[in-house]
Coordinates of N, CA and C in Angstrom, one line a residue:
X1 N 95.1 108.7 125.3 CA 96.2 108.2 124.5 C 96.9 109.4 123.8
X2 N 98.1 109.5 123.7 CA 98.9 110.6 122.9 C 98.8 110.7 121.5
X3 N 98.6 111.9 120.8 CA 98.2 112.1 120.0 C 99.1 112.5 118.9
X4 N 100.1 111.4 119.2 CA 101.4 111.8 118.5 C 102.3 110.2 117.8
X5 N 102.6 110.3 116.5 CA 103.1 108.8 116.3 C 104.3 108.9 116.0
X6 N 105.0 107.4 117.1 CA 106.0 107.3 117.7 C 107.1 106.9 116.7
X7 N 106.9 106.8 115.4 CA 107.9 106.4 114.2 C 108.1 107.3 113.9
X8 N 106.9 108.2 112.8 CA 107.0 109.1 112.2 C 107.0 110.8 112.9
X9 N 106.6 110.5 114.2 CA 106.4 112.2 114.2 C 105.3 112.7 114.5
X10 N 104.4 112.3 113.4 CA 103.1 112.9 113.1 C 102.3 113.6 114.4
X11 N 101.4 114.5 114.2 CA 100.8 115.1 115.7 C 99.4 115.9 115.3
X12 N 98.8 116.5 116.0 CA 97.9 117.3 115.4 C 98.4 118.6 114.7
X13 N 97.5 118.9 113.9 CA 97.5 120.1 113.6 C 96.4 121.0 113.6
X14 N 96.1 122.1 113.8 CA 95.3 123.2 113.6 C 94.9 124.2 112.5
X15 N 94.1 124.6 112.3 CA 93.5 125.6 111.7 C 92.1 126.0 111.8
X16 N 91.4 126.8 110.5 CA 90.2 127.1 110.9 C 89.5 126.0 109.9
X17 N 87.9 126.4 110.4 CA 86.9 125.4 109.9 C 86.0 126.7 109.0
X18 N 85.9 126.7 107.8 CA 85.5 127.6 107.4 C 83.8 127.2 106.8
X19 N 82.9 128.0 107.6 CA 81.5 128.1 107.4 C 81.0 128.4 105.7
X20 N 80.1 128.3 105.4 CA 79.6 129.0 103.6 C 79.4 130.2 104.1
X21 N 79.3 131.1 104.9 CA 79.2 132.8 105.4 C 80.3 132.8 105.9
X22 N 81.4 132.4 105.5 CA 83.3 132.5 105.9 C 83.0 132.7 107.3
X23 N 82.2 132.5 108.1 CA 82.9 132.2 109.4 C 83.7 131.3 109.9
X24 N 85.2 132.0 110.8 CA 85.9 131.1 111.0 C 85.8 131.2 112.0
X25 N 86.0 129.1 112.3 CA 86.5 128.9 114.1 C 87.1 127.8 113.8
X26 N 88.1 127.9 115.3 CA 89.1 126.9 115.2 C 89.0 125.2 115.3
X27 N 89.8 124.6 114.6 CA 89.7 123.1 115.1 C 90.6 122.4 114.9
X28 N 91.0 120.9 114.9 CA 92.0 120.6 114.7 C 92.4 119.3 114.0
X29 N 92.4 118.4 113.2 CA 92.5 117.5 112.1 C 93.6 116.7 113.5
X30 N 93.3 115.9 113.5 CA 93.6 114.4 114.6 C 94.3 113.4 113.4
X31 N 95.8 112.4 113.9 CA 96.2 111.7 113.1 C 95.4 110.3 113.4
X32 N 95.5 109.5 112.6 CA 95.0 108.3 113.0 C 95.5 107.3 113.9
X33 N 95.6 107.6 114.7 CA 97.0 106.4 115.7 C 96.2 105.7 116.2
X34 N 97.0 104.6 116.7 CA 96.5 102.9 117.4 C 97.7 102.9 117.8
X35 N 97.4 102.0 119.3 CA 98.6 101.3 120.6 C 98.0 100.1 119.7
X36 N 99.5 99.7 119.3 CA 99.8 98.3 118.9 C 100.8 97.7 119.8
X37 N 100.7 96.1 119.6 CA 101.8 95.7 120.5 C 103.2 95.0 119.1
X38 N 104.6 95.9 119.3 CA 105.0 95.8 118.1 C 106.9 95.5 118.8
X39 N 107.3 94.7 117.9 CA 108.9 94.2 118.1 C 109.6 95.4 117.8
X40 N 110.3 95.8 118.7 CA 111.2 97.1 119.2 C 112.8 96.7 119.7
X41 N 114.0 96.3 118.6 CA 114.6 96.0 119.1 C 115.0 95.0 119.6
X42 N 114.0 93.7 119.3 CA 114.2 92.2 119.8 C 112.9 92.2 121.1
X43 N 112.3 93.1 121.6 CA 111.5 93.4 122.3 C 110.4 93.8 122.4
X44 N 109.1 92.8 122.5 CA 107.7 93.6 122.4 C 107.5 94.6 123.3
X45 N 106.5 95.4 123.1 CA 106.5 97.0 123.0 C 104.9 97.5 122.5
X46 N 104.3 98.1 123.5 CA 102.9 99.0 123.2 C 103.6 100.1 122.4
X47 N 103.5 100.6 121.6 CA 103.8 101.5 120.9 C 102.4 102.3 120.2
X48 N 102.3 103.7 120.3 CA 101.5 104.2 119.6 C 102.1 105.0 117.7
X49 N 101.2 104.2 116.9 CA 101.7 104.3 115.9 C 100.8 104.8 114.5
X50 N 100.8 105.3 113.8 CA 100.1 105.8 113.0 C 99.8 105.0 111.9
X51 N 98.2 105.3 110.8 CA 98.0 104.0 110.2 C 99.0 104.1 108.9
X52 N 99.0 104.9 108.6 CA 100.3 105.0 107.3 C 101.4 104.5 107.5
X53 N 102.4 104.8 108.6 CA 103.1 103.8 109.1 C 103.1 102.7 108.8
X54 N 102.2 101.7 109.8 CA 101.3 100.4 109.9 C 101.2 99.8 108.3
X55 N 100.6 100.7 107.4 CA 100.1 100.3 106.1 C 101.7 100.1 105.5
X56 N 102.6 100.9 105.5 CA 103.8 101.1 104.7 C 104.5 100.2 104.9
X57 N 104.7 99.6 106.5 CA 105.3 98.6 106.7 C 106.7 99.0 107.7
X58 N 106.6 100.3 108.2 CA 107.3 100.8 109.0 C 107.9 99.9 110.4
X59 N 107.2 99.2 111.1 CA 107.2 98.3 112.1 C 106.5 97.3 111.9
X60 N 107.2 96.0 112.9 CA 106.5 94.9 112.6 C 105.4 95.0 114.1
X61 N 104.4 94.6 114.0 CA 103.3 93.7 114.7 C 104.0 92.6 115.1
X62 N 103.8 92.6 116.8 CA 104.1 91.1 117.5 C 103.1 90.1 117.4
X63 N 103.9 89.3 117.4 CA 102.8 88.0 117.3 C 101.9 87.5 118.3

């Protein structure tokens, strides 16, 4: 699944993971997305979409 949401944008991002002996290595913080099936236009639609989105009220959920 793509790791990217299709309203807002949202995608991963990167940085380091910092150890208690400051070692660093890399990783990457993942958004929370779900394939919902959502009205697009007068048209249902898989869309992958993020939960903030979803929570805010950005798209409707098909019935």
């Amino acid at each position: 699944m793509a790791k990217r949401c299709e309203i807002c944008g949202k995608d991963p991002k990167t940085g380091n993971q910092v150890s208690h002996s400051h070692i660093l290595t890399k990783r990457r913080w993942l958004p929370n997305i779900q394939k919902i099936r959502a009205n697009v236009n007068g048209t249902v639609k898989r869309v992958n979409v993020c939960t903030r989105c979803l929570k805010a009220g950005k798209i409707k959920r098909a019935i």
